XYZ file of C-alpha atoms in Angstrom:
579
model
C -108.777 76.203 -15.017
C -111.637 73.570 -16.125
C -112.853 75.642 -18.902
C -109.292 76.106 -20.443
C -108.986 72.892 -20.029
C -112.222 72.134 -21.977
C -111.210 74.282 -24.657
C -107.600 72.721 -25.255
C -109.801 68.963 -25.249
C -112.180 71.304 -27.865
C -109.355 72.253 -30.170
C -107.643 69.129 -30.385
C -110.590 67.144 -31.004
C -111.326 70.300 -33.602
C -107.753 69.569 -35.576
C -108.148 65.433 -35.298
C -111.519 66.535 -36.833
C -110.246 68.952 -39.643
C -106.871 66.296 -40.674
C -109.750 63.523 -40.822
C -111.615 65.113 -43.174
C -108.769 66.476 -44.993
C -107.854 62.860 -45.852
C -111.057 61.592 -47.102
C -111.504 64.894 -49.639
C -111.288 63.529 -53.021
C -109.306 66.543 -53.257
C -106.271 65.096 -51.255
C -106.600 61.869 -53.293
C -106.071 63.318 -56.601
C -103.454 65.320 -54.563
C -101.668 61.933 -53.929
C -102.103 60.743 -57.330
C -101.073 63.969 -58.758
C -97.639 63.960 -56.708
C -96.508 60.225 -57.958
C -97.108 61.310 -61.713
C -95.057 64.818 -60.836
C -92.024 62.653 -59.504
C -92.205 60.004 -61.303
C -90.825 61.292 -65.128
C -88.246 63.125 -62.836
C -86.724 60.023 -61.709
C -86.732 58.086 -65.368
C -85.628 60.641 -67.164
C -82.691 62.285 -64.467
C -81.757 58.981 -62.803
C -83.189 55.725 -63.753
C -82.459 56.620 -68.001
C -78.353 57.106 -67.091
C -78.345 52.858 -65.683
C -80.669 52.343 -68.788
C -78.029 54.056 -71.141
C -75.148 52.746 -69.389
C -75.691 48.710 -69.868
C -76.564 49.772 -74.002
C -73.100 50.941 -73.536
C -73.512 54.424 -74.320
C -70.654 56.076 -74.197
C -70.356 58.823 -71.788
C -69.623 61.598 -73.736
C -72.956 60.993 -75.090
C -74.791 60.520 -72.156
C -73.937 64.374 -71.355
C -76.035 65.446 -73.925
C -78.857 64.068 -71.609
C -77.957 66.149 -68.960
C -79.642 68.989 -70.901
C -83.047 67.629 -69.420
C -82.361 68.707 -65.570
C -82.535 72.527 -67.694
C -86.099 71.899 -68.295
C -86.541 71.831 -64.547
C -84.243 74.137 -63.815
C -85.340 76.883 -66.118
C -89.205 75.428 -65.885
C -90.334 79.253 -64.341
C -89.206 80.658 -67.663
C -92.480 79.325 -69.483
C -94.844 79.408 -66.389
C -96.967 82.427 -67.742
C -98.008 80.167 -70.387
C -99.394 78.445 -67.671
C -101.573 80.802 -66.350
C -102.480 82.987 -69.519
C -102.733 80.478 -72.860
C -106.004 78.279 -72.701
C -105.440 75.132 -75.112
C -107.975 74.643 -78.070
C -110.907 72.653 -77.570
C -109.479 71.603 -73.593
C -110.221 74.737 -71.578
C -113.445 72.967 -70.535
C -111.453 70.279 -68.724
C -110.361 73.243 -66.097
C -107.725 76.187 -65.850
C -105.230 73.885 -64.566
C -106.217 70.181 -66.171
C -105.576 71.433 -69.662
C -102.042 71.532 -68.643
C -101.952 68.245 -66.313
C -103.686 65.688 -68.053
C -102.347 66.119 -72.010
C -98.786 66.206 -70.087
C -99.476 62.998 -68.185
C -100.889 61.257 -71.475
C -97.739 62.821 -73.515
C -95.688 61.281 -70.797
C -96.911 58.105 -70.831
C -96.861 58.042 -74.383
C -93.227 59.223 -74.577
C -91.757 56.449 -72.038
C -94.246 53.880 -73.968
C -92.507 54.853 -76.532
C -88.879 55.001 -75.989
C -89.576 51.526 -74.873
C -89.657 50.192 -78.278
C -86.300 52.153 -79.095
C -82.678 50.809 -79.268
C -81.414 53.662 -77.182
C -77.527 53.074 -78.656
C -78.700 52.850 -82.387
C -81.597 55.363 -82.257
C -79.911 57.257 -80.029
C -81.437 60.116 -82.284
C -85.106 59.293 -81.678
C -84.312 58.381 -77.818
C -82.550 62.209 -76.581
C -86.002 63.936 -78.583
C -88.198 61.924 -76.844
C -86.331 62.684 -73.577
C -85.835 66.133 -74.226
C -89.389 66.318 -74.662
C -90.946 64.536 -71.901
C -88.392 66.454 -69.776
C -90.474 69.924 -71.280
C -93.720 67.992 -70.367
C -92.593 67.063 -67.053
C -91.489 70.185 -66.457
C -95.165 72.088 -67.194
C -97.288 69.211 -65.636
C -95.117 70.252 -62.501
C -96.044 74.405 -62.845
C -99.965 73.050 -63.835
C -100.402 70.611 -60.791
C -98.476 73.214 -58.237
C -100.845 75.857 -59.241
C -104.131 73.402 -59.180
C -102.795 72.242 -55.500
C -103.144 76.277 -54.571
C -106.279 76.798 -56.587
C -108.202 74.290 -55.346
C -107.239 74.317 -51.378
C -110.245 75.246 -49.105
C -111.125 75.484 -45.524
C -111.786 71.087 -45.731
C -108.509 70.327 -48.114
C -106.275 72.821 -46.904
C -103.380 74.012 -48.731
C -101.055 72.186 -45.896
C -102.860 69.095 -46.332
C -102.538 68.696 -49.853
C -99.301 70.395 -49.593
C -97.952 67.264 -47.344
C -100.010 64.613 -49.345
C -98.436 66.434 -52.843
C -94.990 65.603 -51.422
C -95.557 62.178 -49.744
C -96.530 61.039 -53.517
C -93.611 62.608 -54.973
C -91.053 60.542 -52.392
C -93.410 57.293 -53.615
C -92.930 57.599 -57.150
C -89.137 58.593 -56.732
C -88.539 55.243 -55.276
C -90.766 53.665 -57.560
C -88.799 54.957 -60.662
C -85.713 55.267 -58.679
C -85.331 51.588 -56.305
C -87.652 49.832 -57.749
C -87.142 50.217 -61.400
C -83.947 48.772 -61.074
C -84.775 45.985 -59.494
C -87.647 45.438 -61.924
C -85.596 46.044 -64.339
C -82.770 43.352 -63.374
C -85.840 40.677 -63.471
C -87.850 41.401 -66.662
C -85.569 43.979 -68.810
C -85.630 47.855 -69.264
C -88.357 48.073 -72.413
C -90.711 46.283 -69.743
C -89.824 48.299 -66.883
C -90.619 51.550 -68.981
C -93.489 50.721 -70.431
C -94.559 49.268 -67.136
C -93.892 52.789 -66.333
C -95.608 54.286 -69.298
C -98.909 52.788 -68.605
C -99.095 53.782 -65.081
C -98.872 57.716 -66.304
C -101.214 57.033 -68.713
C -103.763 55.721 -66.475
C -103.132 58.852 -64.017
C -104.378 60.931 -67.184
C -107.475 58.887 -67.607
C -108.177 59.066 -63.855
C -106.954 63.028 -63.924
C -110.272 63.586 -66.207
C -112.249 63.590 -62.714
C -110.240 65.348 -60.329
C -111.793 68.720 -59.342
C -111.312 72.091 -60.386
C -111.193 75.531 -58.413
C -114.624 76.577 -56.961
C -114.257 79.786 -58.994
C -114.656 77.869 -62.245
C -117.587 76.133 -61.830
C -119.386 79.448 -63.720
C -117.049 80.280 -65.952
C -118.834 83.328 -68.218
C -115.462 84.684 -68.700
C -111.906 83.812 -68.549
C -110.445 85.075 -65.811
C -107.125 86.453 -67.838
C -109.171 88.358 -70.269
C -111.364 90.538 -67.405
C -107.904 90.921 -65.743
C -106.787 92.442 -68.525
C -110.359 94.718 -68.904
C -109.463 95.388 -65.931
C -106.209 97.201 -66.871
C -108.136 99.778 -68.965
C -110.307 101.291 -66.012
C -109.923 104.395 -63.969
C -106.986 104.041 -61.441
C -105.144 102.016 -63.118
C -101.943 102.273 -64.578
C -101.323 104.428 -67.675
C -100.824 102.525 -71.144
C -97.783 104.266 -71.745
C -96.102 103.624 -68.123
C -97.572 100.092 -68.451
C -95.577 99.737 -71.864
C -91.970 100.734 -70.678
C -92.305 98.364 -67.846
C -93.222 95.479 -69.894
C -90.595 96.620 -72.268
C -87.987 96.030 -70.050
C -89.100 93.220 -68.491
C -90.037 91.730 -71.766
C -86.116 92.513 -73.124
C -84.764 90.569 -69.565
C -87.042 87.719 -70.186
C -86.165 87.757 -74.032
C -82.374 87.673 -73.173
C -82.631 84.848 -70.777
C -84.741 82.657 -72.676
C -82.200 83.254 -75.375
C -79.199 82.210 -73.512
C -81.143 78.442 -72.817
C -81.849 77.706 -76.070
C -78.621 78.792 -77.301
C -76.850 76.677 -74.927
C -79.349 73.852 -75.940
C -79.062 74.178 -79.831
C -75.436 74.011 -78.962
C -75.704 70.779 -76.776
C -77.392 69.007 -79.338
C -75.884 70.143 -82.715
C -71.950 70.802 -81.463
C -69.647 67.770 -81.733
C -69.550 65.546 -78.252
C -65.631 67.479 -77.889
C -67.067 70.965 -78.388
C -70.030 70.566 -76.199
C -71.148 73.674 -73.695
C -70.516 71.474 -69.991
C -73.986 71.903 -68.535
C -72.850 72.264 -65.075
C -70.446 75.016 -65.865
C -73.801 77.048 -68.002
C -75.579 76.507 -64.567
C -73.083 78.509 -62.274
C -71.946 80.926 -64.612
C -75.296 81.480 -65.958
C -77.938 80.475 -63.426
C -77.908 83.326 -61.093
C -78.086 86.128 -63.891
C -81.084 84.269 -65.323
C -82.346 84.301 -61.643
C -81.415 88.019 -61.459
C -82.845 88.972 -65.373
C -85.732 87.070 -64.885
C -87.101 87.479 -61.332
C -84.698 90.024 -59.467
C -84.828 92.891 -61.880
C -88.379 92.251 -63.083
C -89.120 92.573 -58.989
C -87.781 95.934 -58.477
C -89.327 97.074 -62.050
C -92.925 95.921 -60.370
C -92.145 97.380 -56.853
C -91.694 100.932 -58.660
C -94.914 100.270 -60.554
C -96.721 99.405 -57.364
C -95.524 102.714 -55.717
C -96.396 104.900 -58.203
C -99.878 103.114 -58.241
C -99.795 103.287 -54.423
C -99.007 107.551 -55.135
C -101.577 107.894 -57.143
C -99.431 109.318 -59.886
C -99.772 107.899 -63.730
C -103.211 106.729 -63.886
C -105.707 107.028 -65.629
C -108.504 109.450 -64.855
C -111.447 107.908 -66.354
C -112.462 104.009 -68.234
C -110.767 103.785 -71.719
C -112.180 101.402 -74.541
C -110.825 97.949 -74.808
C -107.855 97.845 -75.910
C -107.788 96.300 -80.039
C -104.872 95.355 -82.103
C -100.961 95.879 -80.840
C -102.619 97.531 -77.414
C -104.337 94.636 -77.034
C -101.581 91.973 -77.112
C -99.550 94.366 -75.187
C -102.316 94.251 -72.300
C -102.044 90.551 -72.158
C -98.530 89.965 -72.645
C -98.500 92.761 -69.456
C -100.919 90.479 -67.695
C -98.376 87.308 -68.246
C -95.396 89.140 -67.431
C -95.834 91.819 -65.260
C -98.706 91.936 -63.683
C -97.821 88.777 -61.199
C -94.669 90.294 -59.607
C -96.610 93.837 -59.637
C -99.448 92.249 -57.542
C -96.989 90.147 -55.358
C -94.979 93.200 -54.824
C -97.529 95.247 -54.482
C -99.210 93.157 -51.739
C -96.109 91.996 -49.441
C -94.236 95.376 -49.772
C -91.297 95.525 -47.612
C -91.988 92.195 -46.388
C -90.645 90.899 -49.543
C -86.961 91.164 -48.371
C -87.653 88.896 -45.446
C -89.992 86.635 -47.676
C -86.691 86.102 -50.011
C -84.401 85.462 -47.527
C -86.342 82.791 -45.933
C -86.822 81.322 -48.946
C -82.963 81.808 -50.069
C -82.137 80.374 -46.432
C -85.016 78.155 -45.419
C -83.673 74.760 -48.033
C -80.536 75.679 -48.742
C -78.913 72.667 -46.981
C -80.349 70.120 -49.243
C -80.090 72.497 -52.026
C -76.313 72.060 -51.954
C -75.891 69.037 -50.136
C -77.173 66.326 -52.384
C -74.085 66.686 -54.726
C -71.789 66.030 -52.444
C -73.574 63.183 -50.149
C -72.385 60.354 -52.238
C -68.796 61.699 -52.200
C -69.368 61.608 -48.524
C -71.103 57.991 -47.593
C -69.080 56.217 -50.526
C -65.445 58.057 -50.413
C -65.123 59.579 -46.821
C -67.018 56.939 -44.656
C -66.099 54.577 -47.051
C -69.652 52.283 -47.206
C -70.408 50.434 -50.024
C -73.175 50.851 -52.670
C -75.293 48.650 -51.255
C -74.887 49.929 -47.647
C -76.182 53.366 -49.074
C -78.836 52.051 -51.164
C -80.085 50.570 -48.155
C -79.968 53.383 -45.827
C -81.029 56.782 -47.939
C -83.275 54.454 -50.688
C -85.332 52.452 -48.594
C -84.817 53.468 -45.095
C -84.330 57.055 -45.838
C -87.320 57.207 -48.379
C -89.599 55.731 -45.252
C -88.106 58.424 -43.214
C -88.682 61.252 -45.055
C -92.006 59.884 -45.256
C -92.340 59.476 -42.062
C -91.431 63.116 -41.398
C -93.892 64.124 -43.673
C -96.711 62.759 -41.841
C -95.839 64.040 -38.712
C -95.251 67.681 -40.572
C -98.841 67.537 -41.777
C -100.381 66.574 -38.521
C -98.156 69.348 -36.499
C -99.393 71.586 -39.717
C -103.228 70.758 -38.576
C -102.587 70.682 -34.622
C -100.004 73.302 -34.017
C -99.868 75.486 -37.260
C -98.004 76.551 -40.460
C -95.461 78.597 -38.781
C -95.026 76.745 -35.644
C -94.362 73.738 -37.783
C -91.872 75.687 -40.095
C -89.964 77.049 -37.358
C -89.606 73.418 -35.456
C -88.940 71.583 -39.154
C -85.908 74.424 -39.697
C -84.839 73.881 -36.243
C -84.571 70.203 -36.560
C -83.463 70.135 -39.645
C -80.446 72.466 -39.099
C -79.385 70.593 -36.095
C -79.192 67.054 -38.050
C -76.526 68.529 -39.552
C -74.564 68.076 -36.085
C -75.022 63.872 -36.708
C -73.497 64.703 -40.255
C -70.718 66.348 -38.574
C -70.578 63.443 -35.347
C -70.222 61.140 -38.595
C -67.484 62.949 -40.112
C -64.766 62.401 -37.023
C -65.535 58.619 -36.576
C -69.254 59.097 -35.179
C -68.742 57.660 -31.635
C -71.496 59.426 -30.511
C -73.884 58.116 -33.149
C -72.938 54.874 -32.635
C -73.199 54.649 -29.153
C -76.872 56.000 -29.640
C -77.545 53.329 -31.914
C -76.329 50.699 -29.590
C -78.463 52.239 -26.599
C -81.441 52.129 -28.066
C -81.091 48.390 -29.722
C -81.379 49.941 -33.503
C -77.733 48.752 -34.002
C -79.291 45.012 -33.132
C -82.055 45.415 -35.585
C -79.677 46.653 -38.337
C -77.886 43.277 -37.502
C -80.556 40.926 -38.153
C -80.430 42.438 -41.860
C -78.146 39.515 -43.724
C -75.518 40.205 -45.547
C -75.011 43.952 -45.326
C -76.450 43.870 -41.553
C -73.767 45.647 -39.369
C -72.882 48.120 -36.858
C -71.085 51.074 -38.745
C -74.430 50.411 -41.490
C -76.472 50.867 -37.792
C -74.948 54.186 -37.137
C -75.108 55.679 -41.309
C -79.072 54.549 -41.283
C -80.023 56.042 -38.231
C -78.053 59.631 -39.065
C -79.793 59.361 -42.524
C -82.700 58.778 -40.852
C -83.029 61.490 -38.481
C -82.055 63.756 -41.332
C -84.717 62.749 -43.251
C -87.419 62.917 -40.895
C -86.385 66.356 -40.294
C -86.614 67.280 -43.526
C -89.990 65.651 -44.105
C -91.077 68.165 -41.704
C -89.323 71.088 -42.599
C -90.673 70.220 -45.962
C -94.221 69.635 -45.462
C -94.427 73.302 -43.440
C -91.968 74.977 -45.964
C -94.074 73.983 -49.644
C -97.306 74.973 -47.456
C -95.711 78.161 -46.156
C -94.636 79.103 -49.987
C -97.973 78.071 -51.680
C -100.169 79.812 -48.664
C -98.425 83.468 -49.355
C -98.977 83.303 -53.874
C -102.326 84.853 -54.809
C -104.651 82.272 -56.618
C -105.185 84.649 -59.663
C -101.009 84.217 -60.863
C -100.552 81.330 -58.775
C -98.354 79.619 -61.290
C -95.885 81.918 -62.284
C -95.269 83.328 -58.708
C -95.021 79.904 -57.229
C -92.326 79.064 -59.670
C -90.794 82.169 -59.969
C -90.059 81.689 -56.089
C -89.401 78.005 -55.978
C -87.115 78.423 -58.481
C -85.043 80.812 -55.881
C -83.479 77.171 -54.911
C -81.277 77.153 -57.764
C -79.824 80.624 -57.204
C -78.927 78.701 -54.238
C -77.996 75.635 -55.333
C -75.512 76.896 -58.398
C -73.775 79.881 -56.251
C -73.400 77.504 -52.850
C -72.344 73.932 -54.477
C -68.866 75.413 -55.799
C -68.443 77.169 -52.635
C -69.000 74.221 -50.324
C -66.965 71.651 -52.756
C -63.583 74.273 -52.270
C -64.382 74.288 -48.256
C -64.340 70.468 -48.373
C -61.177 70.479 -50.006
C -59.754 72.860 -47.841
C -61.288 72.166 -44.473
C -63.037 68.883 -44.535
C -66.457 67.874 -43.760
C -66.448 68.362 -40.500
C -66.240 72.154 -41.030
C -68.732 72.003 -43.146
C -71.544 70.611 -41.500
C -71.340 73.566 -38.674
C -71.132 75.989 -40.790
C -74.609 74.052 -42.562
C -75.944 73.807 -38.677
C -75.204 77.940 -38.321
C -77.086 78.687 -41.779
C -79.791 76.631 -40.755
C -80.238 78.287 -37.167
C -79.564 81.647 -38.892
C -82.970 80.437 -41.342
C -85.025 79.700 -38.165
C -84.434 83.036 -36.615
C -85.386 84.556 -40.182
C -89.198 82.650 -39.776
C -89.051 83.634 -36.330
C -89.715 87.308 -37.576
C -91.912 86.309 -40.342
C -94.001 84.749 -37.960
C -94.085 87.824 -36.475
C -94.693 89.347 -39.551
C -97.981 87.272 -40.256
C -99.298 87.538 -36.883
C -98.610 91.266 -37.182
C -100.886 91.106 -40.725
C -103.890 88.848 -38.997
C -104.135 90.995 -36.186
C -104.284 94.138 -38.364
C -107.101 92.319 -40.688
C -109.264 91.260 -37.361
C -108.018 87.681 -36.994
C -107.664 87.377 -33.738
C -107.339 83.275 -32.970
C -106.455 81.523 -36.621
C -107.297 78.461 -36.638
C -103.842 76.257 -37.340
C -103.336 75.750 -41.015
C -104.849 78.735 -41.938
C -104.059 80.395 -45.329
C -103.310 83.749 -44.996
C -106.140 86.886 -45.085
C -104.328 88.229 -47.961
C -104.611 86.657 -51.461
């Protein structure tokens, strides 16, 4: 009994330990820094632009034509091979990853410097390019610093660390851009507050310059890409002409879906204001097929490739030459394309159904919820602007914060899975306050009261009041779940990508969210209409539990995989044996 004791006093002085060091790693600082300059062009350009727009009394017709950035976030997966295969002229030697991040934090700062000394209703022109672009920018410094946040992770920094650090400086800079540049922008005008804003990412790209790369390329002789693709021309490997239908196919999908954006884009910015494509409608008609042309499809193409590799049949008996001319370019364009889902595949197997569905099921409550949560604060419970601002900007932002830190210290103490499983848990069963809320929410209110919050919320002047008491505390609890959930689910999703195609397969499966988003959102808007909230937010609490049971068995799943590769006592936070 005293020595198992001991040991629990050993371990938990072994994970206070591991989460101290963690947090002094340069490593996790640039993580931080990295985080606020990937949220903060996300909330100019998507949120913060629109109020900016709106008092140069642009009309709104015009204004939709800026909706076309949230596509370059959307559809961001679509251009991630570039990402991991092109190496930009005369940068490479900054790192695999910080020839993406820091020109796209400089042309970000640059851009919003820029648009700062525009008239956004007169050179409306010059204003959407700009925005357009830095949306595009934004976009690929996101795929760049999600793939250095998985390249770089270690047994000191690991990826749930940085993963929960990554995210705490995205929530900063949202409220920074989001909050706060209104209010800074009510006291000293909006060419201030964006160039304010301007100079901040430009200093994150000076400061960039130092942050660390990957172990792997401190000897660079060779690019990794090009002795992948070698690699491709050796004994066991796939035959040339096998190779070539696959990428074929997958190259025609990718070609089609591609098309289909800029089409709708060329439209969106050429067409009269009238004749216009409506974004949101391109999104749900159009979303999931790109999902399904570009991921789906491609999938089942690599698991047949895998299999026959796996059988032994169309390989290649014996080293070829390297490959020269069209081969060539076919080998790498394989590489881009292909080769990430066929080594994903390949890898999980089977286990990729139940890796999809948790990811399908895992978010899919604030996938589709956020559209509809203003509807719900400001025209079902009836609160004001400012009693919302208060509770999900300022409160809620601390929350989720909150949540965050307490996900990465569970992530350190009790482990990935652990955490995942208690995050979804918690998570699905806020949706219960949601639904208290929605008949009256006695029950929160009464909580409130018990435990004095409902006092505190009074002192507040002005907008200090009960029913505010009971609205910040539900939003609150929501949001600390989440911060949980989230912390375990970005570490859970970066731990099982391999570090070689870590930024396409990380976006190809983040990106999973907006098959979600587009097919649930019209869904869940009819039920409201037809059944209320109230309805609603059980049905939310039953996909949520439904999620939880789904990690329950990949849990099993991974402990299944350590046990079979000798791992017999992980320690918590561990990345996974296979890469």
């Amino acid at each position: 009994m005293a020595e198992a004791v001991a040991d629990a006093k050993k371990k938990k002085i072994s994970a206070w330990r591991a989460l101290g060091l963690a947090l002094s790693n340069r490593k996790t600082g640039f993580m931080v820094l990295f985080g606020f300059a990937s949220g903060l062009p996300f909330a100019l350009f998507l949120g913060t632009l629109f109020a900016w727009l709106t008092e140069a009394e642009v009309d709104l017709e015009t204004m939709g034509v800026f909706s076309l950035i949230g596509l370059a976030y959307a559809f961001q997966f679509l251009w991630s091979p570039l990402i991991d295969k092109v190496n930009i002229p005369g940068l490479r030697r900054l790192g695999r990853r910080k020839q993406w991040i820091v020109p796209a934090q400089v042309l970000l700062g640059s851009i919003l410097v820029t648009m700062a000394l525009l008239e956004p209703k007169t050179q409306l022109g010059w204003f959407s390019l700009l925005a357009g672009i830095g949306a595009f920018a934004s976009a690929t410094q996101d795929i760049a610093i999600n793939a250095w946040r998985i390249d770089v992770a270690d047994e000191e920094a690991t990826i749930d660390i940085l993963s929960t650090v990554y995210q705490m400086g995205y929530r900063l800079s949202s409220l920074v851009g989001g909050a706060f540049g209104l209010i800074i922008a009510a006291r000293i005008g909006w060419p201030e507050t964006y160039m304010m804003m301007g100079a901040i990412l430009l200093a994150v790209g000076f400061v960039g310059l130092w942050a660390p790369n990957a172990a792997e390329e401190a000897e660079d002789v060779a690019s990794e890409s090009e002795l992948q693709v070698r690699a491709l021309r050796k004994a066991g490997e796939l035959s040339p002409a096998v190779r070539g239908r696959a990428l074929a196919l997958v190259g025609l999908l990718w070609a089609v879906a591609i098309g289909a954006v800029l089409a709708f884009m060329i439209m969106s910015m050429t067409y009269a204001p009238e004749d216009r494509p409506n974004p949101t409608e391109f999104t749900l008609t159009y979303g999931p097929w790109i999902i399904v042309a570009t991921i789906i499809l491609p999938a089942l193409i690599a698991g047949w490739l895998a299999s026959q590799k796996r059988q032994g049949r169309h390989l290649l008996t014996e080293d070829e030459e390297p490959a020269a001319g069209g081969a060539y370019a076919m080998d790498h364009l394989y590489r881009a394309l292909v080769l990430p889902l066929v080594e994903f595949v390949g890898r999980m197997g089977w286990s990729l159904v139940l890796i999809l569905a948790v990811v399908l099921t895992y978010r899919i409550c604030d996938a589709i919820w956020g559209t509809f949560a203003y509807p719900f604060y400001l025209g079902e419970l009836e609160y004001t602007n400012d009693d919302v601002a208060f509770a999900s900007k300022f409160f809620g932002v601390g929350a989720i914060i909150l949540g965050l830190a307490l996900g990465g210290f569970m992530l350190t103490t009790i482990g990935r899975m652990a955490t995942l499983l208690i995050g979804g848990v918690l998570a699905a069963l806020t949706n219960l306050l949601y639904a208290d809320m929605a008949v009256g929410g006695a029950n929160m209110q009464a909580f409130s009261d018990a435990i004095g919050f409902t006092y505190m919320i009074m002192q507040i002047p002005e907008i200090g009041d009960a029913e505010l008491a009971k609205l910040t505390i539900t939003i609150g609890f929501e949001n600390l779940a989440i911060g949980i959930a989230g912390a375990a689910y970005i570490a859970w999703l970066s731990s099982i990508v391999s570090k070689q195609f870590s930024a396409v397969q990380y976006a190809l499966l983040s990106s999973l969210t907006l098959l979600v988003g587009t097919l649930g959102r019209g869904a869940l808007g009819e039920m409201i209409e037809n059944q209320g909230y109230y309805d609603v937010f059980i049905l939310t609490t039953w996909i949520g539990l439904a999620a939880a049971v789904l990690v329950c068995f990949e849990w099993y799943r991974e402990s299944r995989g350590k046990a079979a590769a000798g791992i017999v006592a992980p320690e918590a936070g561990e990345r996974l044996p296979a890469e």
